[in-house]
Amino acid sequence: MFELDQLSPSVRSLKPSATLKINEESNQLIAQGKSVIKLGLGQSPFPVPEIVVESLQAAAREKDYLPVKGLQPLRATVADYYRGRTGLGFSSDSVLIGPGSKELLFNLQMACQSDLLIPAPSWVSYAPQAQLLGRQVTYLPVSAENRWQIQPDQLDQYCQSNPSKTRLLILNYPSNPTGCGYDAASFKQLAVVARKHKLIIVADEIYAETSFSGQFQSLAEFYPEGTVISSGLSKWCGAGGWRLGLMVFPDELRPLQDAMAVIASETFTSISAPTQYAAITAFTPSSAIDAYLEASRKVLKVISDYMVSRLRDCRLEMEAPEGGFYLFVSFQKWRAMLSRKGIETDETLCARILDETGIAMLPGSDFGMTADQLYTRMAYVDFDGARALSAIGAGISDNFMDEYCPKLVRACDVLSEWLGNK
Ligand code: PMP
Ligand code: GLU
């Protein structure tokens, strides 16, 4: 009835998104009775803050289609939030609400006739989205030595050698998969290059509020005229399944924002009304949200410190993250040993570790690395976030990890054993 060659060519070569696929595979294994430690999908382990849940309940009867660009009071609240964070003159007109930032990122690429520039490694979906739209993707390789930051010279050289194109660059910080960010000095230098080449930059700040220090600067502060901020409720508010994403545009990019609203008007119309009402509470400053964020950051930092230290003890290499819930781990020091066991690529590495230990994670090649570089991404989210949050208020006990994150402790034990046995 339907042959594969009837599929549109841009879809034919794509596979299901790696993050969602590993989650489904892990769940299938669990359903078959296998024990799996889920370090694959990067989903917030924390519950949605209670005051936000209550707002959602209170808004359950909101049933009308909402404005395409988003509920006006939500857009105003989000603008206040970003005005406070960046000192820039955003208004509700600057804000666009959508069904997850993932869809907004796709629609932005659709609206903007440009090739895509991303660091390697980068989050798994930027490049496939470009491919779906038939756009060229250029990876700019970044390295652990530079804490995975794009170098201004590198960006300048690339742009100089490709002068005629509109360029869209996506920068994500703290980064999925590395957890690394940028400081003000690097942003300043990048802004000079961006201005020189008139780059459009999407600052994917979806992990901003998880920065362990609680401090966060936006590229928009340094390059306001060309930066679109992208975020949402999925990571810091524990609400991935609510599917609320947002973008904040400078006046200079209003035509791009308007074109995205046209796409929205012909596709999803507007996102779920109760969710938009509840999001007003999430973006309104309150002591409840502050306490939730402070506790989440503490938990994530404790876990990150523990995992980094344990994994480094196993001769695995990684940069210590500044936020988010990922580690980007190099197995290069084990290359010779792994090769003797027939493991030459990161995919085989992840498949063998899943099969032999039950630890699910993703290969670096899903993030734009080459398979022989032997990187993996571990999402350290397999713990009961609600329990951990309520415990951390009383301070960090010596046995915090054993008590509240036993699967993560086990992942380190098992991996150490597995490597030791090679
Ligand atoms: N950007 C990055 C870096 C991500 O890790 C994710 C994954 N959730 C997204 C964007 C998309 O998030 P959402 O669609 O849930 O807003
Ligand atoms: N962003 C999450 C991750 O990188 C998962 C959600 C998604 O990919 O849509 O694992």
Short mmCIF file of C-alpha atoms in Angstrom, two decimals, residues 26-400:
data_model
loop_
_atom_site.label_atom_id
_atom_site.label_comp_id
_atom_site.label_asym_id
_atom_site.label_seq_id
_atom_site.Cartn_x
_atom_site.Cartn_y
_atom_site.Cartn_z
CA SER A 26 15.14 1.13 28.30
CA ASN A 27 11.46 0.93 29.20
CA GLN A 28 11.05 -2.16 27.03
CA LEU A 29 13.96 -3.87 28.78
CA ILE A 30 12.47 -2.97 32.15
CA ALA A 31 9.10 -4.37 31.04
CA GLN A 32 10.91 -7.62 30.16
CA GLY A 33 12.15 -7.78 33.74
CA LYS A 34 15.70 -6.52 33.15
CA SER A 35 17.28 -4.10 35.54
CA VAL A 36 18.22 -0.86 33.73
CA ILE A 37 19.81 2.31 35.05
CA LYS A 38 18.37 5.02 32.83
CA LEU A 39 21.06 7.54 31.96
CA GLY A 40 19.71 7.93 28.41
CA LEU A 41 16.87 10.44 28.20
CA GLY A 42 17.56 13.85 29.71
CA GLN A 43 14.37 14.36 31.64
CA SER A 44 14.18 16.45 34.82
CA PRO A 45 13.99 14.14 37.85
CA PHE A 46 12.15 16.78 39.90
CA PRO A 47 8.39 17.23 40.32
CA VAL A 48 6.72 20.39 39.03
CA PRO A 49 6.68 22.97 41.89
CA GLU A 50 3.46 22.64 43.86
CA ILE A 51 2.32 26.24 43.27
CA VAL A 52 2.61 25.68 39.52
CA VAL A 53 0.61 22.44 39.76
CA GLU A 54 -2.07 24.29 41.74
CA SER A 55 -2.25 26.96 39.04
CA LEU A 56 -2.71 24.27 36.43
CA GLN A 57 -5.53 22.73 38.44
CA ALA A 58 -7.17 26.13 38.87
CA ALA A 59 -6.96 26.72 35.11
CA ALA A 60 -8.37 23.35 34.06
CA ARG A 61 -11.58 24.96 32.82
CA GLU A 62 -9.74 27.32 30.46
CA LYS A 63 -10.88 25.85 27.20
CA ASP A 64 -10.61 28.49 24.52
CA TYR A 65 -8.00 28.67 21.83
CA LEU A 66 -5.47 31.26 22.92
CA PRO A 67 -3.67 33.87 20.81
CA VAL A 68 -1.18 32.35 18.37
CA LYS A 69 1.84 34.10 19.92
CA GLY A 70 0.75 33.08 23.41
CA LEU A 71 -1.47 34.22 26.27
CA GLN A 72 -0.92 37.96 26.73
CA PRO A 73 -0.37 37.94 30.54
CA LEU A 74 2.09 35.04 30.14
CA ARG A 75 4.00 36.91 27.44
CA ALA A 76 4.13 39.96 29.71
CA THR A 77 5.36 37.86 32.65
CA VAL A 78 8.03 36.19 30.55
CA ALA A 79 9.14 39.61 29.25
CA ASP A 80 9.45 40.87 32.85
CA TYR A 81 11.45 37.80 33.76
CA TYR A 82 13.92 38.34 30.90
CA ARG A 83 14.05 42.11 31.44
CA GLY A 84 15.09 41.38 35.01
CA ARG A 85 17.67 38.81 33.95
CA THR A 86 19.27 40.65 31.05
CA GLY A 87 18.51 44.34 31.61
CA LEU A 88 17.24 44.47 28.01
CA GLY A 89 14.03 46.28 27.07
CA PHE A 90 11.84 43.30 26.27
CA SER A 91 8.06 43.70 26.19
CA SER A 92 5.30 41.16 25.76
CA ASP A 93 5.67 41.72 21.99
CA SER A 94 9.14 40.16 22.21
CA VAL A 95 7.81 36.79 23.42
CA LEU A 96 6.56 33.78 21.48
CA ILE A 97 5.08 30.74 23.24
CA GLY A 98 5.09 27.29 21.60
CA PRO A 99 4.64 23.56 22.18
CA GLY A 100 8.12 22.94 23.59
CA SER A 101 11.23 24.79 22.52
CA LYS A 102 11.98 21.84 20.25
CA GLU A 103 9.10 22.77 17.93
CA LEU A 104 9.99 26.46 18.14
CA LEU A 105 13.59 25.65 17.15
CA PHE A 106 12.28 23.73 14.16
CA ASN A 107 9.89 26.51 13.17
CA LEU A 108 12.63 29.09 13.51
CA GLN A 109 14.80 27.11 11.13
CA MET A 110 11.83 26.79 8.79
CA ALA A 111 11.17 30.53 8.86
CA CYS A 112 14.78 31.57 8.44
CA GLN A 113 16.34 30.79 5.04
CA SER A 114 19.79 29.91 6.34
CA ASP A 115 22.23 27.12 6.83
CA LEU A 116 22.79 25.88 10.33
CA LEU A 117 25.98 26.23 12.30
CA ILE A 118 26.37 24.25 15.52
CA PRO A 119 29.24 23.15 17.72
CA ALA A 120 30.18 19.48 17.75
CA PRO A 121 29.04 18.21 20.22
CA SER A 122 25.54 19.70 20.30
CA TRP A 123 22.10 18.52 21.33
CA VAL A 124 20.80 15.66 19.19
CA SER A 125 17.87 17.36 17.43
CA TYR A 126 19.31 20.57 15.92
CA ALA A 127 20.92 18.82 12.95
CA PRO A 128 18.03 16.43 12.11
CA GLN A 129 15.65 19.41 12.17
CA ALA A 130 17.85 21.16 9.59
CA GLN A 131 17.93 17.98 7.52
CA LEU A 132 14.14 17.74 7.62
CA LEU A 133 14.09 21.20 6.06
CA GLY A 134 16.73 20.33 3.48
CA ARG A 135 19.25 22.71 5.05
CA GLN A 136 22.98 22.33 5.18
CA VAL A 137 24.48 21.69 8.64
CA THR A 138 28.03 22.71 9.51
CA TYR A 139 29.56 21.41 12.71
CA LEU A 140 32.24 23.55 14.31
CA PRO A 141 34.36 21.14 16.34
CA VAL A 142 34.98 22.23 19.91
CA SER A 143 37.20 20.54 22.45
CA ALA A 144 37.35 19.62 26.09
CA GLU A 145 40.58 21.68 26.44
CA ASN A 146 38.49 24.80 25.80
CA ARG A 147 35.64 23.55 27.98
CA TRP A 148 33.73 22.79 24.79
CA GLN A 149 33.34 26.49 23.93
CA ILE A 150 33.24 27.78 20.38
CA GLN A 151 36.33 29.94 19.83
CA PRO A 152 35.76 33.43 18.37
CA ASP A 153 38.62 32.95 15.85
CA GLN A 154 37.17 29.69 14.67
CA LEU A 155 33.78 31.29 14.11
CA ASP A 156 35.35 34.28 12.37
CA GLN A 157 37.38 32.09 10.05
CA TYR A 158 34.40 29.97 9.15
CA CYS A 159 32.23 33.00 8.39
CA GLN A 160 34.97 34.66 6.36
CA SER A 161 35.38 31.61 4.18
CA ASN A 162 31.61 31.40 3.58
CA PRO A 163 30.76 35.06 3.11
CA SER A 164 27.46 35.16 1.27
CA LYS A 165 25.14 33.10 3.39
CA THR A 166 22.69 34.01 6.14
CA ARG A 167 24.02 32.10 9.06
CA LEU A 168 22.11 30.74 11.96
CA LEU A 169 24.17 29.59 14.91
CA ILE A 170 22.69 27.71 17.88
CA LEU A 171 24.61 27.99 21.13
CA ASN A 172 23.37 26.06 24.13
CA TYR A 173 24.68 26.82 27.62
CA PRO A 174 24.94 25.19 30.08
CA SER A 175 25.32 22.68 27.31
CA ASN A 176 23.57 19.46 26.62
CA PRO A 177 25.68 17.24 26.42
CA THR A 178 28.73 18.80 28.18
CA GLY A 179 27.30 20.89 31.02
CA CYS A 180 29.76 23.68 30.15
CA GLY A 181 28.91 27.34 29.68
CA TYR A 182 30.52 30.65 28.68
CA ASP A 183 31.79 33.53 30.77
CA ALA A 184 31.26 37.23 30.06
CA ALA A 185 34.69 37.63 28.44
CA SER A 186 34.00 34.83 25.91
CA PHE A 187 30.53 36.21 25.16
CA LYS A 188 32.06 39.64 24.50
CA GLN A 189 34.50 38.21 21.97
CA LEU A 190 31.84 36.08 20.31
CA ALA A 191 29.58 39.12 20.06
CA VAL A 192 32.26 41.01 18.12
CA VAL A 193 32.45 38.20 15.55
CA ALA A 194 28.67 37.80 15.44
CA ARG A 195 28.21 41.51 14.80
CA LYS A 196 30.88 41.54 12.10
CA HIS A 197 29.17 38.72 10.20
CA LYS A 198 25.55 39.61 11.08
CA LEU A 199 24.90 36.19 12.56
CA ILE A 200 21.52 35.19 13.89
CA ILE A 201 22.18 33.31 17.10
CA VAL A 202 19.73 31.20 19.01
CA ALA A 203 20.82 31.17 22.65
CA ASP A 204 19.34 27.90 23.85
CA GLU A 205 19.09 28.64 27.56
CA ILE A 206 16.78 25.81 28.50
CA TYR A 207 19.16 24.73 31.31
CA ALA A 208 19.90 28.30 32.52
CA GLU A 209 18.01 28.01 35.80
CA THR A 210 19.80 24.79 36.64
CA SER A 211 23.22 26.55 36.74
CA PHE A 212 24.63 25.27 40.00
CA SER A 213 25.91 28.68 41.09
CA GLY A 214 22.52 30.31 40.55
CA GLN A 215 24.40 32.87 38.40
CA PHE A 216 23.66 33.09 34.73
CA GLN A 217 24.47 35.49 31.91
CA SER A 218 22.86 35.52 28.50
CA LEU A 219 24.59 36.07 25.19
CA ALA A 220 21.69 38.47 24.51
CA GLU A 221 23.30 40.93 26.94
CA PHE A 222 26.33 41.15 24.64
CA TYR A 223 24.70 40.73 21.22
CA PRO A 224 21.12 41.88 21.77
CA GLU A 225 20.28 42.74 18.17
CA GLY A 226 20.96 39.26 16.77
CA THR A 227 20.14 36.89 19.64
CA VAL A 228 16.94 34.93 20.11
CA ILE A 229 16.65 33.41 23.58
CA SER A 230 15.09 29.95 23.69
CA SER A 231 13.81 28.29 26.86
CA GLY A 232 10.77 26.69 28.44
CA LEU A 233 9.41 24.80 31.41
CA SER A 234 10.91 21.39 30.61
CA LYS A 235 14.16 21.42 32.55
CA TRP A 236 14.16 23.86 35.47
CA CYS A 237 10.45 23.41 36.21
CA GLY A 238 10.38 19.63 35.83
CA ALA A 239 7.63 19.89 33.21
CA GLY A 240 8.95 18.30 30.01
CA GLY A 241 5.60 16.64 29.37
CA TRP A 242 3.70 19.90 29.65
CA ARG A 243 5.31 20.99 26.38
CA LEU A 244 5.68 24.69 26.99
CA GLY A 245 8.55 26.40 25.23
CA LEU A 246 9.27 30.05 24.55
CA MET A 247 11.45 32.36 22.55
CA VAL A 248 12.33 36.00 23.17
CA PHE A 249 13.19 38.17 20.17
CA PRO A 250 14.87 41.55 19.80
CA ASP A 251 12.94 44.19 17.82
CA GLU A 252 15.43 43.71 14.97
CA LEU A 253 14.23 40.12 14.44
CA ARG A 254 10.50 40.85 14.64
CA PRO A 255 9.88 39.70 11.02
CA LEU A 256 11.33 36.30 11.93
CA GLN A 257 9.09 36.09 14.99
CA ASP A 258 6.05 37.12 12.92
CA ALA A 259 6.81 34.46 10.30
CA MET A 260 7.01 31.88 13.06
CA ALA A 261 3.61 33.01 14.30
CA VAL A 262 2.24 32.45 10.79
CA ILE A 263 3.67 28.92 10.85
CA ALA A 264 2.06 28.40 14.27
CA SER A 265 -1.28 29.72 13.02
CA GLU A 266 -1.27 27.13 10.23
CA THR A 267 -0.01 24.25 12.34
CA PHE A 268 -0.55 24.05 16.11
CA THR A 269 -2.65 27.27 16.54
CA SER A 270 -1.69 27.85 20.17
CA ILE A 271 -0.60 25.61 23.00
CA SER A 272 -2.75 24.15 25.76
CA ALA A 273 -4.58 26.95 27.59
CA PRO A 274 -4.32 25.62 31.19
CA THR A 275 -0.57 25.12 30.75
CA GLN A 276 -0.13 28.74 29.67
CA TYR A 277 -2.05 30.01 32.71
CA ALA A 278 0.06 27.81 35.00
CA ALA A 279 3.27 29.04 33.37
CA ILE A 280 2.47 32.56 34.59
CA THR A 281 3.03 31.28 38.11
CA ALA A 282 6.27 29.57 37.09
CA PHE A 283 7.74 32.78 35.65
CA THR A 284 6.49 35.11 38.41
CA PRO A 285 9.15 35.62 41.09
CA SER A 286 8.18 33.91 44.35
CA SER A 287 9.86 32.47 47.39
CA ALA A 288 8.41 29.05 46.53
CA ILE A 289 10.07 28.99 43.11
CA ASP A 290 13.32 30.36 44.55
CA ALA A 291 13.40 27.63 47.19
CA TYR A 292 12.62 24.95 44.60
CA LEU A 293 15.40 26.15 42.31
CA GLU A 294 17.91 26.46 45.11
CA ALA A 295 17.20 22.91 46.27
CA SER A 296 17.28 21.51 42.70
CA ARG A 297 20.65 23.12 42.02
CA LYS A 298 22.07 21.77 45.26
CA VAL A 299 20.94 18.24 44.47
CA LEU A 300 22.30 18.39 40.92
CA LYS A 301 25.64 19.78 42.11
CA VAL A 302 26.06 17.09 44.77
CA ILE A 303 25.36 14.39 42.21
CA SER A 304 27.57 15.94 39.58
CA ASP A 305 30.50 16.23 42.02
CA TYR A 306 30.04 12.63 43.07
CA MET A 307 29.75 11.23 39.56
CA VAL A 308 32.69 13.24 38.21
CA SER A 309 34.90 12.08 41.03
CA ARG A 310 33.85 8.43 40.81
CA LEU A 311 34.14 8.29 37.03
CA ARG A 312 37.52 10.04 37.01
CA ASP A 313 38.70 7.38 39.45
CA CYS A 314 37.91 4.89 36.68
CA ARG A 315 40.20 6.76 34.26
CA LEU A 316 37.24 8.23 32.44
CA GLU A 317 37.62 11.87 31.41
CA MET A 318 35.11 14.70 31.48
CA GLU A 319 34.73 18.39 32.17
CA ALA A 320 32.97 19.19 35.43
CA PRO A 321 29.56 20.62 34.49
CA GLU A 322 28.30 24.08 35.53
CA GLY A 323 24.64 23.17 35.26
CA GLY A 324 22.14 20.82 33.65
CA PHE A 325 22.18 17.10 34.32
CA TYR A 326 24.63 15.65 31.84
CA LEU A 327 28.19 14.38 31.75
CA PHE A 328 30.03 14.02 28.48
CA VAL A 329 32.45 11.24 29.18
CA SER A 330 35.48 10.14 27.22
CA PHE A 331 36.52 6.48 27.21
CA GLN A 332 39.66 7.25 25.20
CA LYS A 333 42.03 6.06 27.90
CA TRP A 334 40.44 2.64 27.60
CA ARG A 335 40.74 2.54 23.81
CA ALA A 336 43.29 -0.28 23.61
CA MET A 337 41.44 -2.45 26.11
CA LEU A 338 38.09 -1.82 24.44
CA SER A 339 39.53 -2.58 21.03
CA ARG A 340 40.70 -5.98 22.25
CA LYS A 341 37.08 -6.65 23.17
CA GLY A 342 35.94 -5.66 19.67
CA ILE A 343 34.70 -2.23 20.73
CA GLU A 344 35.85 0.39 18.24
CA THR A 345 32.91 2.81 18.15
CA ASP A 346 30.85 4.71 20.70
CA GLU A 347 27.68 2.95 19.50
CA THR A 348 29.14 -0.50 20.16
CA LEU A 349 30.41 0.80 23.49
CA CYS A 350 26.94 1.95 24.57
CA ALA A 351 25.27 -1.21 23.25
CA ARG A 352 27.76 -3.48 25.05
CA ILE A 353 27.52 -1.54 28.32
CA LEU A 354 23.71 -1.66 28.17
CA ASP A 355 23.75 -5.35 27.40
CA GLU A 356 26.39 -6.34 29.94
CA THR A 357 25.59 -3.96 32.83
CA GLY A 358 22.11 -2.51 32.25
CA ILE A 359 23.37 1.09 32.11
CA ALA A 360 21.64 3.02 29.31
CA MET A 361 23.40 6.05 27.86
CA LEU A 362 23.91 7.69 24.49
CA PRO A 363 26.91 7.63 22.15
CA GLY A 364 28.76 10.88 21.43
CA SER A 365 28.09 10.37 17.73
CA ASP A 366 24.43 11.25 18.34
CA PHE A 367 25.75 14.69 19.32
CA GLY A 368 27.98 15.19 16.29
CA MET A 369 31.21 13.55 17.49
CA THR A 370 32.83 10.85 15.37
CA ALA A 371 32.14 7.31 16.54
CA ASP A 372 35.81 6.50 17.12
CA GLN A 373 36.22 9.38 19.58
CA LEU A 374 34.54 7.12 22.14
CA TYR A 375 32.42 9.66 24.00
CA THR A 376 29.16 8.90 25.76
CA ARG A 377 26.55 11.15 27.33
CA MET A 378 25.25 10.21 30.75
CA ALA A 379 22.11 11.94 32.01
CA TYR A 380 22.35 11.61 35.80
CA VAL A 381 18.61 11.71 36.35
CA ASP A 382 17.72 8.21 37.50
CA PHE A 383 16.72 9.07 41.07
CA ASP A 384 13.60 10.15 42.96
CA GLY A 385 13.72 13.91 42.58
CA ALA A 386 10.91 14.61 45.06
CA ARG A 387 12.66 12.67 47.84
CA ALA A 388 16.01 14.25 47.07
CA LEU A 389 14.51 17.76 47.10
CA SER A 390 12.84 17.27 50.44
CA ALA A 391 16.02 15.83 51.97
CA ILE A 392 18.43 18.47 50.75
CA GLY A 393 16.75 21.21 52.80
CA ALA A 394 18.26 19.71 55.94
CA GLY A 395 21.76 19.92 54.47
CA ILE A 396 23.82 17.36 52.63
CA SER A 397 24.40 14.27 54.70
CA ASP A 398 27.44 12.05 54.12
CA ASN A 399 25.24 9.28 52.87
CA PHE A 400 23.11 11.49 50.60
#
